Coordinates of C-alpha atoms in Angstrom, one line a residue:
Chain A
M16 CA 155.6 97.3 76.7
N17 CA 158.1 98.5 79.6
L18 CA 156.8 98.9 83.0
D19 CA 159.8 98.1 85.2
W20 CA 159.1 102.0 86.7
L21 CA 155.9 100.4 88.1
D22 CA 155.8 98.8 91.1
A23 CA 153.3 95.4 91.1
F24 CA 152.3 96.2 94.6
L25 CA 151.1 99.5 93.3
I26 CA 149.2 98.3 90.7
S27 CA 147.3 95.9 92.7
G28 CA 146.9 98.6 95.4
L29 CA 145.5 100.8 93.2
F30 CA 143.3 97.9 92.1
S31 CA 142.1 97.9 95.0
V32 CA 141.4 101.5 95.3
V33 CA 139.5 101.4 92.5
V34 CA 137.2 98.1 93.6
I35 CA 136.2 100.0 96.7
V36 CA 135.6 103.0 95.1
G37 CA 133.2 101.6 92.3
L38 CA 131.0 99.7 95.4
G39 CA 131.2 103.2 97.5
L40 CA 129.9 104.8 94.1
L41 CA 127.0 102.0 93.5
L42 CA 126.5 102.5 97.8
H43 CA 126.3 106.1 97.4
L44 CA 122.6 105.5 95.0
Q45 CA 121.6 102.9 97.5
L46 CA 122.5 104.9 101.0
G47 CA 123.6 108.4 100.3
L48 CA 120.4 109.1 97.9
T49 CA 118.0 106.8 98.8
R50 CA 118.8 105.9 102.4
I51 CA 118.9 102.4 101.5
A52 CA 121.5 101.0 103.9
N53 CA 123.2 98.1 102.0
F54 CA 125.5 96.1 104.3
G55 CA 125.1 92.9 102.4
V56 CA 127.4 94.6 99.5
V57 CA 130.3 92.0 99.7
G58 CA 127.3 89.6 99.0
F59 CA 126.7 90.9 95.7
F60 CA 130.4 91.4 95.4
G61 CA 130.9 87.8 96.1
I62 CA 127.4 86.1 94.1
G63 CA 128.7 88.0 90.7
M64 CA 132.4 87.2 91.4
Y65 CA 131.6 82.9 92.2
S66 CA 128.8 82.9 89.3
F67 CA 131.0 84.2 87.1
G68 CA 134.3 81.9 88.0
V69 CA 131.9 78.8 88.4
L70 CA 130.7 79.4 84.6
F71 CA 133.8 80.4 83.0
T72 CA 135.7 77.4 84.7
K73 CA 132.9 74.4 85.0
V74 CA 131.7 74.7 81.7
D75 CA 133.5 73.6 78.9
W76 CA 133.2 76.2 76.4
P77 CA 132.7 75.3 72.8
F78 CA 133.9 78.9 71.3
G79 CA 137.0 81.0 72.0
D80 CA 138.1 82.7 75.4
L81 CA 137.0 86.1 74.7
W82 CA 133.5 84.9 74.2
A83 CA 133.1 82.4 77.3
F84 CA 134.6 85.1 79.4
L85 CA 132.4 87.9 78.0
I86 CA 129.1 85.1 78.5
S87 CA 130.3 84.4 82.0
L88 CA 130.5 88.2 82.9
A89 CA 127.0 88.6 81.5
F90 CA 125.9 85.9 83.7
G91 CA 128.0 86.8 87.1
T92 CA 126.6 90.4 86.7
L93 CA 122.8 88.8 86.0
V94 CA 123.2 86.3 88.9
A95 CA 124.3 89.4 91.4
G96 CA 120.8 91.6 90.0
L97 CA 118.3 88.7 90.7
S98 CA 119.9 88.2 93.8
G99 CA 119.9 91.6 94.3
L100 CA 115.7 92.0 93.1
L101 CA 114.8 89.2 95.2
V102 CA 117.2 90.8 98.8
G103 CA 115.4 93.9 97.6
W104 CA 111.8 92.9 97.3
L105 CA 112.2 91.1 100.9
I106 CA 113.7 94.6 102.8
A107 CA 112.4 97.0 100.1
D108 CA 109.5 98.1 103.0
L109 CA 111.2 97.1 106.2
D110 CA 112.7 99.6 107.9
E111 CA 116.7 100.8 108.9
D112 CA 117.3 97.8 111.1
G113 CA 115.6 95.0 109.3
V114 CA 117.6 96.4 106.1
L115 CA 120.4 96.2 108.0
V116 CA 119.8 93.1 109.2
G117 CA 118.8 91.3 106.0
T118 CA 121.5 92.7 103.9
L119 CA 124.1 91.7 106.5
G120 CA 122.3 87.9 106.5
F121 CA 122.5 87.4 102.5
A122 CA 126.1 88.2 102.3
T123 CA 126.6 85.4 105.3
A124 CA 124.5 83.4 103.2
V125 CA 126.7 83.8 100.4
F126 CA 129.6 83.4 102.1
I127 CA 128.7 80.3 103.4
L128 CA 127.9 79.1 100.2
A129 CA 130.9 79.5 98.8
T130 CA 132.5 77.7 101.3
T131 CA 130.0 74.5 101.8
E132 CA 129.0 73.8 97.7
Q133 CA 132.4 72.2 97.9
D134 CA 132.1 70.9 93.9
L135 CA 130.9 74.3 92.5
T136 CA 133.4 76.5 94.5
G137 CA 135.8 74.4 95.5
G138 CA 135.1 75.6 98.8
A139 CA 137.7 76.4 100.8
L140 CA 140.4 75.2 99.2
G141 CA 139.0 77.9 96.7
L142 CA 138.4 77.9 93.0
G143 CA 141.6 78.0 90.6
G144 CA 141.7 78.3 86.9
L145 CA 140.5 81.6 85.9
K146 CA 142.5 84.3 83.8
F147 CA 142.9 87.1 82.2
P148 CA 140.4 87.2 78.5
Y149 CA 143.7 88.3 76.4
D150 CA 147.7 88.1 76.7
V151 CA 150.0 90.6 75.9
G152 CA 153.5 89.0 77.4
T153 CA 154.2 89.4 80.6
V154 CA 151.9 89.1 84.1
K155 CA 152.5 92.6 85.5
A156 CA 151.5 93.9 81.8
D157 CA 148.4 92.3 81.7
E158 CA 147.6 93.3 85.5
F159 CA 148.7 96.8 84.1
L160 CA 146.3 96.6 81.6
W161 CA 143.0 94.6 83.6
L162 CA 143.4 97.8 86.3
V163 CA 143.1 100.2 83.0
I164 CA 140.0 98.0 82.0
V165 CA 138.6 98.2 85.7
S166 CA 139.7 101.8 86.0
I167 CA 137.4 102.3 82.8
V168 CA 134.5 100.9 84.0
V169 CA 134.3 102.2 87.5
A170 CA 135.1 106.0 85.7
L171 CA 132.1 104.9 83.7
I172 CA 130.3 103.9 86.9
F173 CA 131.1 107.7 88.8
L174 CA 130.2 109.4 85.3
Y175 CA 126.5 108.0 85.6
V176 CA 126.4 108.9 89.8
W177 CA 127.4 112.3 89.1
W178 CA 125.0 112.8 86.3
V179 CA 122.4 111.2 88.5
H180 CA 122.3 114.2 90.4
R181 CA 121.5 116.6 87.4
T182 CA 118.3 114.6 86.5
P183 CA 114.7 114.1 87.5
Y184 CA 115.9 110.6 88.5
G185 CA 118.1 111.6 91.2
R186 CA 115.7 114.0 92.7
L187 CA 112.8 111.3 92.7
L188 CA 115.8 109.1 94.7
I189 CA 116.6 112.3 96.9
A190 CA 113.2 112.7 97.4
I191 CA 112.2 108.9 98.3
G192 CA 115.7 108.8 100.3
G193 CA 114.4 111.8 102.6
N194 CA 110.6 111.3 103.1
E195 CA 109.2 108.0 101.7
P196 CA 106.0 108.7 102.7
L197 CA 105.6 112.3 101.0
A198 CA 107.0 111.0 98.2
K199 CA 104.4 108.4 97.8
S200 CA 101.7 111.0 99.0
L201 CA 102.4 112.9 95.2
G202 CA 101.7 109.7 93.0
K203 CA 106.4 108.5 93.3
P204 CA 106.2 104.7 93.3
A205 CA 108.7 104.3 96.0
F206 CA 108.7 100.6 96.1
R207 CA 109.5 99.7 92.7
T208 CA 112.0 102.7 92.5
K209 CA 113.7 101.3 95.4
L210 CA 113.4 97.6 94.2
W211 CA 114.7 98.5 90.5
L212 CA 117.7 100.9 92.2
F213 CA 118.8 98.1 94.3
A214 CA 119.0 95.7 91.9
V215 CA 120.5 97.2 90.0
G216 CA 123.5 98.7 92.1
S217 CA 123.9 94.8 93.2
A218 CA 124.6 93.8 90.0
G219 CA 126.7 96.4 89.3
M220 CA 128.4 94.9 92.7
G221 CA 128.3 91.5 91.0
L222 CA 130.2 93.1 88.3
I223 CA 132.7 94.3 89.8
G224 CA 133.1 91.1 91.7
A225 CA 134.0 89.3 88.6
L226 CA 136.2 91.9 87.3
F227 CA 138.2 91.5 91.1
G228 CA 137.8 88.0 90.8
V229 CA 139.4 87.9 87.8
M230 CA 142.6 90.0 88.8
E231 CA 142.8 87.3 91.9
R232 CA 142.8 84.4 89.2
F233 CA 142.0 82.0 92.0
L234 CA 138.8 83.0 94.3
A235 CA 138.5 81.8 97.6
P236 CA 135.9 82.2 100.3
E237 CA 138.0 84.3 102.3
N238 CA 137.6 87.2 99.8
L239 CA 134.2 87.4 101.0
G240 CA 134.6 89.1 104.3
I241 CA 132.6 91.3 105.7
D242 CA 136.2 93.7 105.3
V243 CA 134.9 94.7 101.8
T244 CA 131.3 95.9 102.7
L245 CA 132.9 97.9 105.5
A246 CA 136.0 99.2 103.4
A247 CA 133.2 100.6 100.7
M248 CA 131.5 102.0 103.9
V249 CA 134.2 103.8 105.5
A250 CA 135.3 105.3 102.0
L251 CA 131.7 106.8 101.6
V252 CA 131.1 108.0 104.6
L253 CA 134.6 109.5 105.0
G254 CA 134.5 110.9 102.0
G255 CA 130.8 111.7 102.0
T256 CA 127.6 109.8 101.5
A257 CA 125.9 112.2 100.1
R258 CA 128.3 113.4 97.6
A259 CA 129.2 111.8 94.6
W260 CA 132.9 112.8 94.5
G261 CA 132.5 110.8 98.3
A262 CA 133.1 107.4 97.5
V263 CA 136.0 108.6 95.3
I264 CA 138.2 111.0 97.8
G265 CA 137.5 108.5 100.7
G266 CA 138.6 105.4 98.6
F267 CA 141.4 107.3 97.9
L268 CA 142.1 108.7 101.2
I269 CA 142.2 105.1 103.3
I270 CA 142.4 102.6 100.9
G271 CA 145.0 104.0 99.6
F272 CA 147.1 104.3 102.9
F273 CA 146.3 100.8 103.7
D274 CA 146.8 99.1 100.1
I275 CA 149.7 101.8 98.6
I276 CA 151.4 104.0 101.3
V277 CA 151.2 100.8 104.7
Q278 CA 152.2 98.4 102.1
S279 CA 155.4 99.6 99.5
Y280 CA 156.2 102.4 101.6
L281 CA 156.7 102.4 105.1
P282 CA 159.3 100.8 106.9
L283 CA 157.3 98.1 108.9
P284 CA 158.5 94.7 109.7
K285 CA 158.1 92.0 106.9
E286 CA 156.3 89.8 109.7
W287 CA 153.1 92.2 110.6
Y288 CA 152.4 92.1 106.9
G289 CA 150.2 88.8 107.5
Q290 CA 148.7 89.3 110.2
A291 CA 149.1 92.2 112.1
I292 CA 148.1 95.0 109.0
P293 CA 144.6 93.4 108.3
N294 CA 143.9 93.2 111.6
I295 CA 145.0 96.4 112.4
K296 CA 143.0 97.5 108.9
E297 CA 139.2 96.5 110.1
I298 CA 139.8 98.1 113.7
V299 CA 140.9 101.3 111.6
F300 CA 138.3 101.4 109.8
G301 CA 135.9 100.3 112.6
A302 CA 137.0 103.1 114.5
L303 CA 137.3 105.5 111.9
L304 CA 133.5 105.1 110.9
I305 CA 132.7 106.0 114.4
V306 CA 134.8 108.9 114.4
V307 CA 133.1 109.7 111.4
L308 CA 129.8 109.5 112.6
L309 CA 130.3 110.9 115.9
F310 CA 132.2 114.3 114.5
R311 CA 131.0 114.7 111.1
P312 CA 128.6 112.8 109.9
L313 CA 128.5 113.9 106.8
G314 CA 132.1 113.2 105.3
I315 CA 134.4 115.5 103.9
L316 CA 132.4 116.8 101.7
G317 CA 129.9 117.3 103.8
D318 CA 125.9 117.6 102.4
M319 CA 124.9 118.0 98.5
R320 CA 124.6 121.0 97.8
R321 CA 121.1 120.9 96.1
D322 CA 120.6 124.8 95.8
K323 CA 124.1 125.5 94.2
L324 CA 123.8 122.2 91.8
M325 CA 120.7 123.1 90.3
R326 CA 121.6 126.8 89.9
R327 CA 124.3 125.7 87.6
V328 CA 122.1 122.9 86.1
H329 CA 119.4 125.5 85.2
G330 CA 121.5 128.0 84.4
Chain B
M9 CA 79.0 131.7 97.0
V10 CA 80.5 129.2 94.7
D11 CA 77.2 127.6 93.9
D12 CA 76.0 131.0 92.5
T13 CA 78.4 130.3 89.5
P14 CA 76.8 128.6 86.3
V15 CA 79.1 125.4 87.0
A16 CA 76.2 122.9 86.6
T17 CA 77.9 121.2 83.8
I18 CA 80.5 120.3 85.9
I19 CA 81.0 116.5 87.0
R20 CA 82.7 116.5 90.2
P21 CA 84.7 113.7 91.5
Q22 CA 83.1 112.0 94.6
I23 CA 84.4 109.7 97.3
H24 CA 82.0 107.0 98.7
I25 CA 82.9 105.3 102.0
Q26 CA 81.2 102.2 103.0
N27 CA 81.6 100.4 106.2
A28 CA 84.9 101.8 107.3
V29 CA 86.3 100.7 110.3
K30 CA 89.9 101.4 111.7
S31 CA 91.0 100.6 115.2
F32 CA 94.6 100.8 117.0
S33 CA 95.1 98.3 119.8
G34 CA 91.6 97.5 119.5
R35 CA 89.9 100.4 120.3
V36 CA 87.8 102.1 117.2
V37 CA 89.4 105.1 115.6
V38 CA 87.0 105.8 112.7
D39 CA 83.7 103.5 111.8
V40 CA 81.8 105.1 109.2
D41 CA 78.7 103.6 107.8
E42 CA 78.1 105.5 105.1
L43 CA 79.7 108.6 103.6
T44 CA 79.5 110.1 100.1
L45 CA 82.2 113.5 99.9
G46 CA 82.0 115.6 96.9
D47 CA 78.6 116.5 96.5
H48 CA 79.4 119.6 97.4
A49 CA 82.3 122.2 96.2
I50 CA 84.1 122.7 99.2
E51 CA 83.4 120.5 102.4
G52 CA 84.5 121.2 105.6
L53 CA 84.9 118.5 107.9
I54 CA 84.9 119.3 111.9
G55 CA 84.9 117.7 114.5
P56 CA 86.3 117.6 118.1
N57 CA 90.3 116.1 119.0
G58 CA 90.6 112.8 118.4
A59 CA 87.0 112.2 116.5
G60 CA 89.0 110.5 113.7
K61 CA 89.3 113.4 111.3
T62 CA 93.1 112.9 110.3
T63 CA 92.7 109.2 110.6
L64 CA 89.9 109.0 108.2
M65 CA 91.6 111.3 105.6
R66 CA 94.2 108.5 105.7
M67 CA 92.5 106.2 105.4
I68 CA 90.8 107.7 102.6
M69 CA 94.6 108.2 100.9
H70 CA 95.5 104.3 102.0
S71 CA 98.5 105.5 103.5
T72 CA 96.8 104.0 106.7
P73 CA 95.1 100.4 105.9
L74 CA 91.8 99.7 106.5
D75 CA 90.7 97.2 108.6
R76 CA 87.3 96.5 106.8
G77 CA 85.1 98.3 104.2
T78 CA 86.1 100.3 100.6
I79 CA 86.6 103.2 99.3
T80 CA 85.1 104.4 95.9
M81 CA 86.1 107.2 94.2
S82 CA 83.6 108.0 91.3
N83 CA 84.5 110.5 88.0
A84 CA 88.1 110.1 88.8
N85 CA 90.8 110.8 86.7
G86 CA 89.9 109.6 83.5
G87 CA 86.2 109.1 84.4
G88 CA 84.8 106.0 85.9
D89 CA 84.9 104.3 89.4
V90 CA 87.9 103.2 90.7
V91 CA 88.1 101.1 94.1
I92 CA 90.6 103.2 95.8
S93 CA 91.0 101.4 99.0
D94 CA 92.2 98.5 97.4
L95 CA 95.0 100.8 95.5
P96 CA 98.3 101.5 97.1
T97 CA 99.3 105.3 98.3
H98 CA 101.0 106.6 95.5
W99 CA 98.6 106.0 92.6
M100 CA 95.8 108.3 94.4
A101 CA 97.8 111.3 92.4
P102 CA 97.7 109.3 89.1
H103 CA 94.0 109.3 89.8
G104 CA 93.2 113.0 91.2
L105 CA 93.6 112.5 94.4
V106 CA 95.9 114.7 96.8
K107 CA 95.5 115.4 99.9
S108 CA 98.1 117.7 102.4
N109 CA 99.4 117.3 105.2
Q110 CA 98.5 117.9 109.1
V111 CA 102.3 118.0 110.1
I112 CA 104.7 119.8 108.5
M113 CA 106.1 117.6 106.0
D114 CA 108.9 118.4 103.8
F115 CA 112.1 117.2 101.7
D116 CA 115.0 118.3 103.8
K117 CA 117.1 118.0 100.6
L118 CA 115.7 119.7 98.4
T119 CA 115.1 123.2 97.6
I120 CA 111.9 124.6 96.9
L121 CA 111.9 124.4 93.1
D122 CA 113.4 120.6 93.5
S123 CA 110.3 120.0 95.8
M124 CA 108.2 122.2 93.1
L125 CA 109.2 120.0 90.0
L126 CA 109.5 116.8 92.0
A127 CA 105.7 117.2 92.3
I128 CA 105.0 118.3 88.6
A129 CA 107.8 115.5 86.8
Q130 CA 105.9 112.6 84.9
A131 CA 106.9 108.9 86.1
K132 CA 108.6 108.4 82.0
Y133 CA 111.0 111.4 83.0
E134 CA 111.6 109.9 86.4
Q135 CA 113.6 107.0 84.8
P136 CA 117.3 106.2 85.8
H137 CA 118.2 105.9 81.9
R138 CA 116.0 109.1 80.7
L139 CA 119.7 110.8 81.7
F140 CA 119.1 114.0 79.5
V141 CA 115.0 115.4 80.5
E142 CA 116.2 117.9 83.2
T143 CA 116.4 120.8 80.6
Q144 CA 112.9 119.5 79.1
V145 CA 111.1 119.0 82.7
Y146 CA 112.6 122.3 83.7
D147 CA 111.1 124.0 80.8
A148 CA 107.7 122.4 81.1
A149 CA 107.3 123.6 85.0
V150 CA 109.0 126.8 84.6
E151 CA 106.2 128.5 83.8
R152 CA 103.8 127.7 87.0
V153 CA 106.6 127.4 89.4
H154 CA 107.0 131.2 88.5
E155 CA 103.4 131.9 89.2
Y156 CA 103.5 130.4 92.7
M157 CA 106.7 131.8 93.5
E158 CA 105.7 134.8 92.8
Y159 CA 101.7 135.1 94.2
F160 CA 103.2 134.2 97.2
E161 CA 106.3 135.9 97.4
L162 CA 108.8 133.1 98.2
G163 CA 111.7 134.9 96.8
D164 CA 114.2 132.6 96.0
P165 CA 113.3 129.3 94.3
Y166 CA 116.5 128.1 94.8
R167 CA 117.1 127.2 98.5
F168 CA 115.7 125.8 101.3
A169 CA 112.6 126.1 102.7
G170 CA 113.2 127.9 105.9
S171 CA 110.1 127.6 108.5
A172 CA 107.6 125.7 109.4
G173 CA 104.9 128.2 107.7
E174 CA 107.3 128.1 105.0
K175 CA 107.5 124.3 104.8
K176 CA 103.7 123.9 105.2
L177 CA 102.9 126.2 102.7
L178 CA 105.4 124.5 100.2
D179 CA 103.2 121.3 101.4
I180 CA 100.0 122.9 99.9
I181 CA 102.2 124.0 96.5
R182 CA 102.9 120.8 96.1
C183 CA 99.3 119.8 96.1
L184 CA 98.3 122.2 94.0
L185 CA 100.7 121.1 91.1
L186 CA 99.9 118.0 90.8
E187 CA 96.5 119.2 89.5
P188 CA 93.9 117.5 91.8
R189 CA 90.4 116.6 90.9
F190 CA 89.6 115.9 94.4
L191 CA 92.0 117.5 97.0
L192 CA 91.8 116.8 100.6
L193 CA 93.5 119.3 103.0
D194 CA 94.2 118.5 106.7
E195 CA 94.4 121.4 108.4
P196 CA 95.9 123.5 105.5
T197 CA 95.8 127.0 107.9
A198 CA 97.8 125.6 110.6
G199 CA 100.9 127.9 111.2
L200 CA 100.5 130.0 107.8
P201 CA 100.4 133.6 108.6
D202 CA 96.7 135.4 108.5
D203 CA 97.7 136.6 104.7
V204 CA 99.0 133.3 103.2
T205 CA 96.1 132.5 104.2
E206 CA 93.9 134.3 102.4
K207 CA 96.0 133.8 99.4
V208 CA 95.6 129.8 99.3
M209 CA 91.5 130.4 100.1
A210 CA 91.4 132.1 97.2
I211 CA 93.5 129.6 94.8
I212 CA 90.7 126.5 96.8
R213 CA 87.7 128.5 96.0
D214 CA 89.6 128.9 92.3
L215 CA 90.1 125.5 91.7
A216 CA 86.9 124.9 93.2
V217 CA 84.7 126.4 90.8
A218 CA 86.7 125.0 87.7
G219 CA 85.7 121.6 89.3
T220 CA 87.8 120.0 91.8
S221 CA 85.9 118.7 95.2
V222 CA 87.6 120.5 98.2
V223 CA 87.3 118.2 101.3
I224 CA 88.8 120.5 104.5
V225 CA 89.4 119.6 107.9
E226 CA 90.2 122.6 109.7
H227 CA 90.2 123.9 113.8
D228 CA 89.7 127.5 112.6
L229 CA 85.9 127.3 112.0
N230 CA 86.2 131.2 110.5
V231 CA 87.6 129.1 107.4
I232 CA 84.8 126.9 107.6
W233 CA 82.2 129.1 108.0
N234 CA 83.3 131.5 105.0
L235 CA 84.7 128.9 102.2
S236 CA 82.6 125.8 102.7
D237 CA 79.3 124.9 101.1
D238 CA 78.5 122.3 103.3
V239 CA 79.7 120.8 106.6
H240 CA 80.3 117.4 108.2
F241 CA 80.5 117.3 112.0
M242 CA 82.4 113.9 112.9
A243 CA 82.6 112.3 117.0
E244 CA 83.9 109.3 117.7
G245 CA 84.7 107.8 114.8
S246 CA 81.8 108.4 112.8
V247 CA 80.3 111.4 110.8
V248 CA 77.3 112.2 113.7
M249 CA 75.7 115.3 111.4
H250 CA 75.8 116.9 107.7
G251 CA 74.2 120.6 106.5
S252 CA 75.3 123.9 105.9
P253 CA 77.4 125.7 107.8
A254 CA 74.4 127.5 109.3
E255 CA 72.1 124.1 110.5
I256 CA 75.8 123.4 112.1
R257 CA 76.9 125.9 113.7
E258 CA 73.1 125.9 115.2
N259 CA 72.9 122.5 116.4
K260 CA 72.7 122.2 120.2
T261 CA 74.7 119.0 119.6
V262 CA 77.3 120.5 117.8
I263 CA 77.6 123.7 120.2
E264 CA 77.9 120.9 123.6
K265 CA 80.4 118.8 122.2
Y266 CA 82.7 121.1 120.3
L267 CA 82.2 125.0 119.9
G268 CA 80.9 126.1 123.3
E269 CA 78.6 128.9 123.5
G270 CA 81.2 131.6 123.0
H271 CA 82.3 130.6 119.1
V272 CA 78.5 130.3 117.7

């Protein structure tokens, strides 16, 4: 495969966009529809990444790489889902402040575990030995193929999220997010619904984390900073929390701008890229979040339009 | 009235309240020794502000937890006795116990039709993997939805409830769509125009005739006198008296505590 036309930076830039869009879409279900303010996105992302990486690299697998890879991937997803179940059980009945602190605390715990459990994770030095489950020639071709595969996964997540708005389940999520006591009085099991949504959403974030780890090939705690949560949150809020397209549009705008345009196409001094740009990025994320919430709290796309949507659905 | 119709064969669900106590920051708001609701088709629950009527209703629904005491429902959906004070709120509707809200409660992001479909949709359709059931839910509900839309002249169902009165009405419609066996109405007419109140009351009467037990908390006493077969008078957290509407309106204590001479 001749990939000379493709810049290696563009692959990694697009990959960042796709990963953040994927996280943003799952966050849309939790925050946008059901109003669970999950500020621990990176915790589930990280626990999936490390569970996958540790199992894949530390076990002496008796069978081929592909099977070891897939089993480890399933394991990472499962562990993230189970931790989502646990965290969800703890926070599902709390108010917004409680949810914020609980999820943020969880993400911090994951970060600290990744740093201190050196026997398993390699601590701050990191964990090497991850690789793609295939070899199509060059590193660039491998990475490009991985970008395509992860894009397909995220596209499937998007299709599901987009379609959920058109199902009774989506209506239930919006109802619980909008007025939980009222939903309960109509016989809706709000706690159970939120718990499962949170657990499955967390599993999805874990899966994306594991897929991200494969692209990195090297896991280090610095991948688990608050900036991942912030990026997903900013992308979703900028695009529109209430809309399925919100995370996609916000993700391409904000991550696309930083990880593709700034990274590859702006004539900036080389020494900026190490320290300055990541810092500026976080500052802009934080500032943007404030500005959007102040002036256009529903994001670029605005509120969901159930009136129009339902008319179309029922034709 | 309702009692004249031959409904003797209908077994009505009842709610039995025993030693139910609720206090907020040390102040006892509800303290009911023994109370049975549902002996009659439509019962009124009246009393001065702060008597604990709304709190008692919320305790029955378990949206306010009890300090102590038990509340049971007999002849619930599926028959038998159910200790409802042991159940979470969302189990009340499946047992046929439904309450409308005193304050305006609505889903801001859902249209009128959404709200009604939500009330009707069965739990088995509201699962994350049931991706292709919207048409089924809609087809099963559309007739009843249109019935209510036309009866209350609500116009276009694909819009959001506008006025406070419309939201209040929608709250009651949602309750009716749940096909209650025991219906608690907390000030159903507050904020509704007179003609809508009339329509709501007509439906409530029909429901009661068909076997649903209804309890109404209401400040508009004309509604109580016209509609109910039995009235409970509540003051300072407990039910101090009950009897036919005529008995209650003539009672001196009630007049002194609540009605004032002019209202009798």
